[in-house]
Short mmCIF file of C-alpha atoms in Angstrom, two decimals:
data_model
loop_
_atom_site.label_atom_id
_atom_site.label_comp_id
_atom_site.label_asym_id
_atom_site.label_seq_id
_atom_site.Cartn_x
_atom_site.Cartn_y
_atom_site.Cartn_z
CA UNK A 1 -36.26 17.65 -8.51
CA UNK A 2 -35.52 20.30 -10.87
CA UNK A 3 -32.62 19.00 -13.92
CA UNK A 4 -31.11 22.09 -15.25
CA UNK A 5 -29.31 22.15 -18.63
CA UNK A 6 -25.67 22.07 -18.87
CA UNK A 7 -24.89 21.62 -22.77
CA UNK A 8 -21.98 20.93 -23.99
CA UNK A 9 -19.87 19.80 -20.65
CA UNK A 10 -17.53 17.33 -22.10
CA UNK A 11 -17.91 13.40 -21.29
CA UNK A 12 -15.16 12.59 -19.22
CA UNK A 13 -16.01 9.00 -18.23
CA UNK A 14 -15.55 8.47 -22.69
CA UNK A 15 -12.67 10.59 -23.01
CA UNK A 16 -11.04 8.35 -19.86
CA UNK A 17 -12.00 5.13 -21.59
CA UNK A 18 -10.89 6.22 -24.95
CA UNK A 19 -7.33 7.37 -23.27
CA UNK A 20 -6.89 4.28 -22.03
CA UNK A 21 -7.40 2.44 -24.37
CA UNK A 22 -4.90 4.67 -27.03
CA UNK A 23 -1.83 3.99 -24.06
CA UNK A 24 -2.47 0.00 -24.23
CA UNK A 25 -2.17 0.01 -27.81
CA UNK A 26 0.42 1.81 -27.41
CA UNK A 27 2.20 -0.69 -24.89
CA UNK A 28 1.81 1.19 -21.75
CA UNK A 29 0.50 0.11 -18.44
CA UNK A 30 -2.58 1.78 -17.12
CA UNK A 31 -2.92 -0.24 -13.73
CA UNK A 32 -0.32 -1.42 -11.69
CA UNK A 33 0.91 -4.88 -11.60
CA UNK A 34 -0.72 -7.35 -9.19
CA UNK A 35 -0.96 -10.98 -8.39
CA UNK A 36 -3.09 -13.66 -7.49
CA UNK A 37 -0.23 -15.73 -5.80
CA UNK A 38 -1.81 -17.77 -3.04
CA UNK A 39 -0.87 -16.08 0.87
CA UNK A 40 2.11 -18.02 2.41
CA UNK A 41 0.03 -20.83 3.86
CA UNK A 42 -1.33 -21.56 0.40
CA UNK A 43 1.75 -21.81 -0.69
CA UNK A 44 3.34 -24.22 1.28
CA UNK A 45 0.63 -26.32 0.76
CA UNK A 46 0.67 -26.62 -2.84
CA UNK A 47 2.48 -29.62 -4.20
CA UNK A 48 3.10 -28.38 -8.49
CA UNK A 49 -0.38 -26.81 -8.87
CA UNK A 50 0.41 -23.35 -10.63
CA UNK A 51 -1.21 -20.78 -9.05
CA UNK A 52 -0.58 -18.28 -11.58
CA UNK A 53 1.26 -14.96 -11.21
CA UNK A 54 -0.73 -11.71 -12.37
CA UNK A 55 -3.81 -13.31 -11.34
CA UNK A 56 -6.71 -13.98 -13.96
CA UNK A 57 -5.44 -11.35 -15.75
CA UNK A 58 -3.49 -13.79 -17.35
CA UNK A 59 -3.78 -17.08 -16.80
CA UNK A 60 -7.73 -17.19 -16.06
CA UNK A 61 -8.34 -14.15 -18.37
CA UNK A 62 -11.28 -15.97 -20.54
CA UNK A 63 -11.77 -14.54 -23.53
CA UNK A 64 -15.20 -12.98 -24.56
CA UNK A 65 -17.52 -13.54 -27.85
CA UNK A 66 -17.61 -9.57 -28.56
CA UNK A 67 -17.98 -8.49 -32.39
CA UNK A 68 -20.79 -6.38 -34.15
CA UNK A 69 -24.26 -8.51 -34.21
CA UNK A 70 -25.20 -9.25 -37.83
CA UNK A 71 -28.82 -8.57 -37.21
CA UNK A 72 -31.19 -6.30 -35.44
CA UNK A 73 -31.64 -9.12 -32.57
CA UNK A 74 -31.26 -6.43 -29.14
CA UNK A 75 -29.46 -9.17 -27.04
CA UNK A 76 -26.67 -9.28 -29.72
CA UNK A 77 -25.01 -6.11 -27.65
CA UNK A 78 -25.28 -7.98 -24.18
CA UNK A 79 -22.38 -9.17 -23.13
CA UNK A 80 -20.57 -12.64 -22.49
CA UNK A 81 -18.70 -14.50 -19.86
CA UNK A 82 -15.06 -13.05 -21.02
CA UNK A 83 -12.95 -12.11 -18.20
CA UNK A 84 -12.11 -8.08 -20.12
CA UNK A 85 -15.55 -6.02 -20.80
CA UNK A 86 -15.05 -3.46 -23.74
CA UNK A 87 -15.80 -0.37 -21.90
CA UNK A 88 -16.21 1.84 -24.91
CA UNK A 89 -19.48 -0.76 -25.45
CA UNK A 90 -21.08 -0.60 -21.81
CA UNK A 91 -21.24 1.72 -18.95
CA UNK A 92 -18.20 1.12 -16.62
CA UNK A 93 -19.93 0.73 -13.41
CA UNK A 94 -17.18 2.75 -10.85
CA UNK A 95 -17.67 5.68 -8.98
CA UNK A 96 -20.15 8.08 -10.10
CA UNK A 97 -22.79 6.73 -12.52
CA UNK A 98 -25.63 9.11 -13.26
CA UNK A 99 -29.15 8.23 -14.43
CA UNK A 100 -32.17 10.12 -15.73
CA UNK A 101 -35.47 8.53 -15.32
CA UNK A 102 -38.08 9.99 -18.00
CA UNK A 103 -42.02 9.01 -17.25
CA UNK A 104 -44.78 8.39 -20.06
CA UNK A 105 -48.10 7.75 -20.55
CA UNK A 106 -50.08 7.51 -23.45
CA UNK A 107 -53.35 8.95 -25.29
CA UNK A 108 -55.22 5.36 -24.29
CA UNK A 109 -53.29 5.31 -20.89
CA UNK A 110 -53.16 8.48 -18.97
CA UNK A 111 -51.51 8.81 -16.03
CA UNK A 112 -54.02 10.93 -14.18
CA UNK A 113 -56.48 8.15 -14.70
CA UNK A 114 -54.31 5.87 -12.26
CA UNK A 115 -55.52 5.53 -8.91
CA UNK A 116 -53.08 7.26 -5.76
CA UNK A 117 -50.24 7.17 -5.54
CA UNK A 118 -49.75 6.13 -9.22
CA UNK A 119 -50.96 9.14 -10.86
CA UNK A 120 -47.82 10.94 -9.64
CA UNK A 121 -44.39 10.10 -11.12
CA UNK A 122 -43.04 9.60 -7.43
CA UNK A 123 -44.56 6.34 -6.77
CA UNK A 124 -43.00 5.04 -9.94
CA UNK A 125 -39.30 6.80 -8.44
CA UNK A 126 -39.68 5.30 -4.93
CA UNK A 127 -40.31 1.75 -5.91
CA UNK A 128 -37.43 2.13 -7.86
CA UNK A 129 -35.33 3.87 -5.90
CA UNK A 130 -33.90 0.88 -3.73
CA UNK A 131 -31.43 -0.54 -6.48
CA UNK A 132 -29.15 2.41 -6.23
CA UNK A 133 -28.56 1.46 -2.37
CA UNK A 134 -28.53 -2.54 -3.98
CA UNK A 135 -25.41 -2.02 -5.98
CA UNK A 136 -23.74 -0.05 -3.53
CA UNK A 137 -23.70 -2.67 -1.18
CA UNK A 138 -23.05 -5.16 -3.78
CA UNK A 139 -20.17 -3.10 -4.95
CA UNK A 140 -18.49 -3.01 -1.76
CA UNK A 141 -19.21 1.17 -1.99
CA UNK A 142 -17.54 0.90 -5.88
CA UNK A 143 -20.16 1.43 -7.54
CA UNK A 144 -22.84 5.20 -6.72
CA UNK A 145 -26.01 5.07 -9.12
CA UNK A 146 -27.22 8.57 -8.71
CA UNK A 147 -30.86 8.61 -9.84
CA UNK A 148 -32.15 11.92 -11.10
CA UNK A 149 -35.64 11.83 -12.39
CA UNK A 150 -37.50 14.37 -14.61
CA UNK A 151 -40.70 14.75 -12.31
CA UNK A 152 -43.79 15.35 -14.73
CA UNK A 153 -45.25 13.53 -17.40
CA UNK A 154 -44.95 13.01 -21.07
CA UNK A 155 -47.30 12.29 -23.26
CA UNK A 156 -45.98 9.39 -26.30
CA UNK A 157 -47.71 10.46 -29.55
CA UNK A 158 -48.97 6.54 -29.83
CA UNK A 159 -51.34 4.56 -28.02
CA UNK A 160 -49.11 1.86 -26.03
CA UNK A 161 -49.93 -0.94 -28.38
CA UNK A 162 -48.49 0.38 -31.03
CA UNK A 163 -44.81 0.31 -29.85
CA UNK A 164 -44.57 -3.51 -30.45
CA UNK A 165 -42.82 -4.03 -26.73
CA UNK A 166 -42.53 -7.95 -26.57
CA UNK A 167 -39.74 -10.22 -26.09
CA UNK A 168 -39.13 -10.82 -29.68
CA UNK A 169 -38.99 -7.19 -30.48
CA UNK A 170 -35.79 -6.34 -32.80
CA UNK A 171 -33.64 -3.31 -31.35
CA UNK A 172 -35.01 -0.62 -33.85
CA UNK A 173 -38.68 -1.25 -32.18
CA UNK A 174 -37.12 -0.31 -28.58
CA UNK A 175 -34.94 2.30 -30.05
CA UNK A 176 -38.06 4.14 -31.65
CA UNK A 177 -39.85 3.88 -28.42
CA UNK A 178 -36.86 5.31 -26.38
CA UNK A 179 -36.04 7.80 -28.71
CA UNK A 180 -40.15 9.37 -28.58
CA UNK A 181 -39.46 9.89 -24.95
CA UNK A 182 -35.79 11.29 -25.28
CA UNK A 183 -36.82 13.92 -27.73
CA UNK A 184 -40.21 14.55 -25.78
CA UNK A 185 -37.88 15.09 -22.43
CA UNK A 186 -34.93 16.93 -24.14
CA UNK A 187 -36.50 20.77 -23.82
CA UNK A 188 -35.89 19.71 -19.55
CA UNK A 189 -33.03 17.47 -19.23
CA UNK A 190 -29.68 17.70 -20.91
CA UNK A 191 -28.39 14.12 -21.76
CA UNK A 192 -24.88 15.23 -21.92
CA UNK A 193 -24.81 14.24 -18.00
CA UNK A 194 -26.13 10.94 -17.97
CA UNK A 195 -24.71 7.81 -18.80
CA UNK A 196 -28.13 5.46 -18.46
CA UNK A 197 -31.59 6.30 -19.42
CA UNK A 198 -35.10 4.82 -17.80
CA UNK A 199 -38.15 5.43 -19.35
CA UNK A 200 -40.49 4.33 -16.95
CA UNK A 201 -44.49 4.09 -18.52
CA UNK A 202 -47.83 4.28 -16.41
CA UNK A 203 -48.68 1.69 -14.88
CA UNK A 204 -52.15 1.65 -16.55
CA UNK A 205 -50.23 1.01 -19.82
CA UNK A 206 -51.21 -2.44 -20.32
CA UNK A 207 -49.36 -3.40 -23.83
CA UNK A 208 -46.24 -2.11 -22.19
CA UNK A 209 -45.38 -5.33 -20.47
CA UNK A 210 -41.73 -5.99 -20.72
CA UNK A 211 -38.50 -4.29 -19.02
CA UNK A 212 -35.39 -5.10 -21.51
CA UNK A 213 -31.96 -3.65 -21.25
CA UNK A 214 -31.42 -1.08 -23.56
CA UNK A 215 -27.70 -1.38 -25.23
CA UNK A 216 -27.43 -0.15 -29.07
CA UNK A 217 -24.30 0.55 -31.32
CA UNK A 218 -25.76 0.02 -34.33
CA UNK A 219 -25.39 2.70 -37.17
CA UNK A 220 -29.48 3.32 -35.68
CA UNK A 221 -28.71 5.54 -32.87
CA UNK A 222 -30.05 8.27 -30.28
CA UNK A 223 -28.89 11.29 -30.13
CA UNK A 224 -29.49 14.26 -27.49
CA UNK A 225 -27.27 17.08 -26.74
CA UNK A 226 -24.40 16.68 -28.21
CA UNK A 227 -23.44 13.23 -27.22
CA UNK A 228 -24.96 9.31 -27.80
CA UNK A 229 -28.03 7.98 -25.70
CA UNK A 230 -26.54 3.87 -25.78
CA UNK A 231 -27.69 2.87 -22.56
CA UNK A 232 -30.72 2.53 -20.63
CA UNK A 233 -33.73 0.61 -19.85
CA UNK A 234 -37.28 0.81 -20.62
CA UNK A 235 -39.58 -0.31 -18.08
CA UNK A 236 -42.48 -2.42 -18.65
CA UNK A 237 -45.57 -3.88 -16.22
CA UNK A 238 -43.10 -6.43 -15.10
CA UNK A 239 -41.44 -4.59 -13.11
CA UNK A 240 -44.23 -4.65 -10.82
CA UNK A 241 -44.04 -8.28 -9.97
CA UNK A 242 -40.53 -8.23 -10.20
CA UNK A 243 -40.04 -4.96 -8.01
CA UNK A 244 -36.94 -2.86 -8.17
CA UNK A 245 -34.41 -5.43 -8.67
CA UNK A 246 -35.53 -5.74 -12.52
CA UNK A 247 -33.77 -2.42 -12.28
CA UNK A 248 -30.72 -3.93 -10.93
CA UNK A 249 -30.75 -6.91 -13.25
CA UNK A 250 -31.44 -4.91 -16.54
CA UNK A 251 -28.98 -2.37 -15.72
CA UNK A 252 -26.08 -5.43 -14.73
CA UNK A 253 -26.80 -6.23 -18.98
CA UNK A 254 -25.37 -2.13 -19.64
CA UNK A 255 -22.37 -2.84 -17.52
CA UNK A 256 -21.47 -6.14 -19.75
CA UNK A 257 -23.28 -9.19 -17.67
CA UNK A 258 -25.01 -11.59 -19.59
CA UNK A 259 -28.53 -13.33 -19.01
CA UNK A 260 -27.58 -17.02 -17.09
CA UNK A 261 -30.87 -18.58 -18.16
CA UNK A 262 -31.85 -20.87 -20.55
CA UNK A 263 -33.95 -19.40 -23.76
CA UNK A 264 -35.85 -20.73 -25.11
CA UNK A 265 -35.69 -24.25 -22.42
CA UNK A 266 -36.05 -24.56 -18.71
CA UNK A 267 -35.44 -21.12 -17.66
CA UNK A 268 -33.87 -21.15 -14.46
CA UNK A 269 -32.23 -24.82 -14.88
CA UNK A 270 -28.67 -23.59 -14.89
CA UNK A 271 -28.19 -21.20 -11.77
CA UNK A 272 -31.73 -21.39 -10.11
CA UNK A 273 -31.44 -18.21 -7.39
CA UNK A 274 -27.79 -17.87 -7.40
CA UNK A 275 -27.15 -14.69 -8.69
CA UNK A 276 -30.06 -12.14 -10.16
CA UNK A 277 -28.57 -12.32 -13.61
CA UNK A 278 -30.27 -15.54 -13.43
CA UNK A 279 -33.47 -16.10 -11.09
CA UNK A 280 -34.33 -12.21 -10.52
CA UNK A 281 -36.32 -13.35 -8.03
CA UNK A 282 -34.07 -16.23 -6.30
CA UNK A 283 -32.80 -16.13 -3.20
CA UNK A 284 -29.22 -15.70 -3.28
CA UNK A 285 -28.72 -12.73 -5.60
CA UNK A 286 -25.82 -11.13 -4.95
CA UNK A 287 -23.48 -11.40 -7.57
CA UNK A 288 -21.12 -14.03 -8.41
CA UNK A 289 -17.36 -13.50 -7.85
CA UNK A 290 -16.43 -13.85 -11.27
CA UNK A 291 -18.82 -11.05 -12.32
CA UNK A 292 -17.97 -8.48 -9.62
CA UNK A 293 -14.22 -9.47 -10.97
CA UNK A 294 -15.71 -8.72 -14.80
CA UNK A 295 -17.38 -5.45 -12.84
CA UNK A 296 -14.35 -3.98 -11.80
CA UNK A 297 -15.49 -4.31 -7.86
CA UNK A 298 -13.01 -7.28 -7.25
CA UNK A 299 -9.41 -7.16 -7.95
CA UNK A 300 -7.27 -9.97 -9.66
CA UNK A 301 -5.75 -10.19 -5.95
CA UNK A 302 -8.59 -11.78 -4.41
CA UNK A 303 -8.61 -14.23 -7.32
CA UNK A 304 -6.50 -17.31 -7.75
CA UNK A 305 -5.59 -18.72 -10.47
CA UNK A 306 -5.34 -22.60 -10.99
CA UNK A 307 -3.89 -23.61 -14.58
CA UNK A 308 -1.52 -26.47 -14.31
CA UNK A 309 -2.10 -29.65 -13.06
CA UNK A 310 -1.60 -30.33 -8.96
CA UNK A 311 -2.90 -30.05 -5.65
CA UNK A 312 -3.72 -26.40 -4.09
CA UNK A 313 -4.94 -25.10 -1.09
CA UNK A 314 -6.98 -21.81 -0.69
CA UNK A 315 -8.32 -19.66 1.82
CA UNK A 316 -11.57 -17.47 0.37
CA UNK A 317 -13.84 -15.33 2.04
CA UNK A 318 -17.87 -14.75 1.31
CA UNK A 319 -18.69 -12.85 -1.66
CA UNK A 320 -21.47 -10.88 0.37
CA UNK A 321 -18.58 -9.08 2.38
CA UNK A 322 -15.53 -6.93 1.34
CA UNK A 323 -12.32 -7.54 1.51
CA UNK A 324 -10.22 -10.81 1.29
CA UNK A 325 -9.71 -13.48 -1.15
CA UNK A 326 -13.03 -14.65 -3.31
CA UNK A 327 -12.32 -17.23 -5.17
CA UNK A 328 -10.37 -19.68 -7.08
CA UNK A 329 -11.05 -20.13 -10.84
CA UNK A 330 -9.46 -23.68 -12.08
CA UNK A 331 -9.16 -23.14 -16.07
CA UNK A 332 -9.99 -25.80 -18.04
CA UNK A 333 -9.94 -24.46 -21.44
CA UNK A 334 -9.39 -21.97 -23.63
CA UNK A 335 -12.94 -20.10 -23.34
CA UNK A 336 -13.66 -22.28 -20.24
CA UNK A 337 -13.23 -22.30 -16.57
CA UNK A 338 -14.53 -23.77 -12.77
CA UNK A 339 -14.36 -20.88 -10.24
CA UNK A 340 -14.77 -21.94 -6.70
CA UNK A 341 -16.25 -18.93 -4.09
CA UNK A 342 -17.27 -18.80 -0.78
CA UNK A 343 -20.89 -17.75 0.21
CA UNK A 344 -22.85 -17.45 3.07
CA UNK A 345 -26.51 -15.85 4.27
CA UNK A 346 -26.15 -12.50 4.55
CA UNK A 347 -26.18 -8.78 3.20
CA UNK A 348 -27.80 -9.26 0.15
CA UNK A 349 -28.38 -13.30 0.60
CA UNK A 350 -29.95 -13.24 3.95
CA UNK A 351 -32.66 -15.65 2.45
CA UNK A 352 -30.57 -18.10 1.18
CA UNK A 353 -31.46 -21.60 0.78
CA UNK A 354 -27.53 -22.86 1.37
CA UNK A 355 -24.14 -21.26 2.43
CA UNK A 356 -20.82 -22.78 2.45
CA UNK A 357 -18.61 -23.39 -1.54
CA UNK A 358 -20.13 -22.58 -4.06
CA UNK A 359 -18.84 -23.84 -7.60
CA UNK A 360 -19.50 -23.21 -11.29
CA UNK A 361 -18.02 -23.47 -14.58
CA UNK A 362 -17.98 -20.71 -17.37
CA UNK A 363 -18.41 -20.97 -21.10
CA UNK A 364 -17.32 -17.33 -22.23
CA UNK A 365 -18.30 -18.43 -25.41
CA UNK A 366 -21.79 -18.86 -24.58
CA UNK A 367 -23.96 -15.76 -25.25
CA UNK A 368 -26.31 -13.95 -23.23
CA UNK A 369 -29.71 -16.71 -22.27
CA UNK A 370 -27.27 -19.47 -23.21
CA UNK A 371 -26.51 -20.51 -19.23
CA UNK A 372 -22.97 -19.27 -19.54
CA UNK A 373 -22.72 -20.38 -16.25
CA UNK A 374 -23.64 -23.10 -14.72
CA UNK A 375 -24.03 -24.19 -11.21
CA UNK A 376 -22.14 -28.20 -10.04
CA UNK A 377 -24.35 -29.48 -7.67
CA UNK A 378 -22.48 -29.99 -4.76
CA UNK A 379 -25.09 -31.94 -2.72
CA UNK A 380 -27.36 -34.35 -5.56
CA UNK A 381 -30.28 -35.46 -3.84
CA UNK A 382 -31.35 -32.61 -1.43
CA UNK A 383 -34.95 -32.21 -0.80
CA UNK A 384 -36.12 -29.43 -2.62
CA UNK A 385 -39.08 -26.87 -1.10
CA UNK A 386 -41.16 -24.74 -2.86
CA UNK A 387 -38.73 -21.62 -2.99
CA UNK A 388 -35.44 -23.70 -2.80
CA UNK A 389 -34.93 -25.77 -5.76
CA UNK A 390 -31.80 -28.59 -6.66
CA UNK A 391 -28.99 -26.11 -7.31
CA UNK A 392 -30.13 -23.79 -4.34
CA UNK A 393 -29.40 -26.16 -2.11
CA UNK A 394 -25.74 -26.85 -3.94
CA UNK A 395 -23.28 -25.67 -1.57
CA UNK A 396 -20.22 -27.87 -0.15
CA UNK A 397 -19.59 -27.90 3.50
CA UNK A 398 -17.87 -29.68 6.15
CA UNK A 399 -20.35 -30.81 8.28
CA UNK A 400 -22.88 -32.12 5.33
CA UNK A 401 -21.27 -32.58 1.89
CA UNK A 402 -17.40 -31.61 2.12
CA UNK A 403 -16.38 -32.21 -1.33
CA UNK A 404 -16.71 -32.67 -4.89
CA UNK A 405 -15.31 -34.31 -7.81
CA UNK A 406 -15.97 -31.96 -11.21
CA UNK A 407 -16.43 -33.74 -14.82
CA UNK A 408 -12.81 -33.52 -15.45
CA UNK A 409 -11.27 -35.48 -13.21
CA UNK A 410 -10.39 -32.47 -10.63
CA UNK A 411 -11.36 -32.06 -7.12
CA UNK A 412 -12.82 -29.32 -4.39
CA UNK A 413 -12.79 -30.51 -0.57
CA UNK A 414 -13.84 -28.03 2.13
CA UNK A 415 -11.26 -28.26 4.68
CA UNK A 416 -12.23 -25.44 7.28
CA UNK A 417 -15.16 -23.49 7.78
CA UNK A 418 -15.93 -20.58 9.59
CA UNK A 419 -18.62 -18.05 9.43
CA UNK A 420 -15.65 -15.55 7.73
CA UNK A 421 -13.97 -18.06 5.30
CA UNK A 422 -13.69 -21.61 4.04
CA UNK A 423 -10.52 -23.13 3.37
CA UNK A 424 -10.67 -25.36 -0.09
CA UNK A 425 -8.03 -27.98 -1.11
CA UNK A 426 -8.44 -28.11 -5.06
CA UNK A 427 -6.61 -31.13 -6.99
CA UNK A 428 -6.35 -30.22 -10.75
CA UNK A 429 -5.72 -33.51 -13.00
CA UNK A 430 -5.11 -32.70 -15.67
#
């Protein structure tokens, strides 16, 4: 694929973002108006629950941690739970969002010294390639990740141990690395056209073992043609166990989502495989409701919004398919929330260990490896397998375990079931 120069086209997706953002301070509406009212059946069932008008826009909007990190720690620019993502900070991820992916080797790890296929840069592309298809399905069609990759080699001036990639690396080690294989690529590609960068290494480069999210506003930045290189990821030997949805997770941290683990701790003791912000691996995914809401791929429509104290009813349909209501989020706090979605064992969750209610609570002032979200256990007590753990298995439904009672005093009873929506009666105490 040849990637011809185009300097100094203007960046339309920052100019849009900036725009916006000079008309809300200036008091004027950029979206139209919408609410998360519950349909006419919901409503007659309610007895004083509010189900709040404008949807979580306001009464469920969560706010975030967001500020400038004080150090050089990389995972200070990942984002946080908070309902509004700062758009001027990470890659919006609607419509159009164009990638360059940059290969390297190294004077100690050559990539002609790789056996077939991976002595070419298309092996690296093609194994790849799937997570573009991943978030369009995911997005409901929102969201197109064109991939355009600079097909030849470059040659990093250092052998691969000297770039000090490890987990504990502070964000001017990746930005060093990164910027080497910017300015090595910049006589082919023109940066001025892509909003994410991948710098994929050979897969002979041993001491390159780590794929982290690359996010960076720091006074320490890239430049490349006229405009910023903030975004990206750089690819590491993991990605080979992992396959190509490290490349969806790491890119989810440029669009704002936060790491749902635990670290240091139990890794995987707060969502197991529900969602692949968590578990990359697990095996149920897809996203969560509230972060395709934070995404942009929801809309505060399909959301309903719990705040006062009462009894609700609520018809939701499966994250996994477009269209519908998604959820219910029940605040509880300030920077705290249960949301309440419906999933079930398809698109991307055809492996699932459980289908039926899902429900979680947020901490949006949790930060990213913090478990800003954590999974209730709907069904204590399940016997576990080897590839479906406790919180797999947590799902409410009729015809096992139909409801729940959450650590406040408020309750979630599946009511209906069908294999396009559950129906949910939620009683908010207090």
């Amino acid at each position: 694929m040849t990637i011809r120069r185009r300097i100094g086209r203007p960046d339309l997706r920052r100019l849009g973002s900036l725009l916006g953002a000079l008309l809300l301070a200036a008091g004027v509406a950029t979206v139209p108006a919408t609410t998360a009212l519950a349909s006419t059946e919901q409503a007659a069932a309610s007895t004083g629950a509010a189900v709040a008008a404008g949807g979580p826009a306001r009464g469920c909007a969560l706010p975030g941690v967001g500020g400038v990190p004080a150090d050089d720690h990389r995972k200070g620019w990942w984002g946080d739970e908070g309902r509004e993502t700062d758009w001027e900070r990470f890659v919006r991820p609607a419509g159009k969002v164009r990638a360059v992916m940059l290969f390297v080797d190294f004077p100690n790890a050559r990539a002609e010294d790789n056996a077939a296929p991976y002595d070419t840069t298309a092996a690296y592309q093609d194994f790849l390639a799937p997570a573009a298809d991943w978030f369009r399905t995911s997005s409901s069609g929102k969201l197109d990740l064109r991939i355009d990759a600079a097909p030849k080699w470059y040659r990093m001036p250092l052998a691969d141990s000297e770039y000090g990639i490890a987990r504990t690396m502070p964000l001017r080690t990746q930005t060093r690395y990164i910027r080497q294989a910017v300015e090595l690529a910049d006589a082919d590609v023109d940066f001025s056209d892509y909003d994410l960068v991948y710098v994929v290494p050979s897969r002979n480069a041993v001491n390159i073992a780590l794929s982290p999210a690359y996010v960076n506003l720091s006074d320490d930045r890239i430049t490349a043609d006229g405009t910023w290189v903030n975004h990206g990821v750089s690819f590491g030997r993991d990605m080979w166990s992992w396959g190509f949805k490290i490349m969806v997770h790491e890119t989810g941290h440029t669009f704002g989502l936060p790491d749902l683990y635990f670290e240091p701790g139990e890794t995987h003791a707060a969502v197991r495989g529900w969602d692949l912000m968590g578990n990359i691996g697990g095996r149920q995914p897809d996203f969560l409701a509230w972060h395709k809401l934070k995404l942009g791929w929801l809309r505060d429509g399909q959301i309903d919004c719990v705040t006062k104290p009462g009894t609700t009813r609520h018809r939701i349909r499966p994250v996994e398919r477009a269209g519908g209501g998604k959820a219910v989020v029940v605040r509880t706090g300030e920077t705290s929330a249960y949301v309440i979605e419906s999933r079930r064992a398809i698109g991307h969750d055809t492996e699932a260990c459980s289908s039926g209610v899902l429900v979680y609570s947020i901490d949006s002032t949790s930060r990213s490896g913090q478990a800003p979200v954590r999974i209730i256990d709907g069904s204590p007590g399940s016997t576990p397998t080897a590839a479906c753990h406790d919180l797999d298995l947590a799902t409410l439904e009729t015809g096992a375990v139909p409801a729940l009672t959450l650590p406040d005093g408020t309750t979630v009873e599946v009511i209906r079931q069908s294999d396009k929506s559950d129906t949910v009666v939620v009683t908010k105490r207090q």
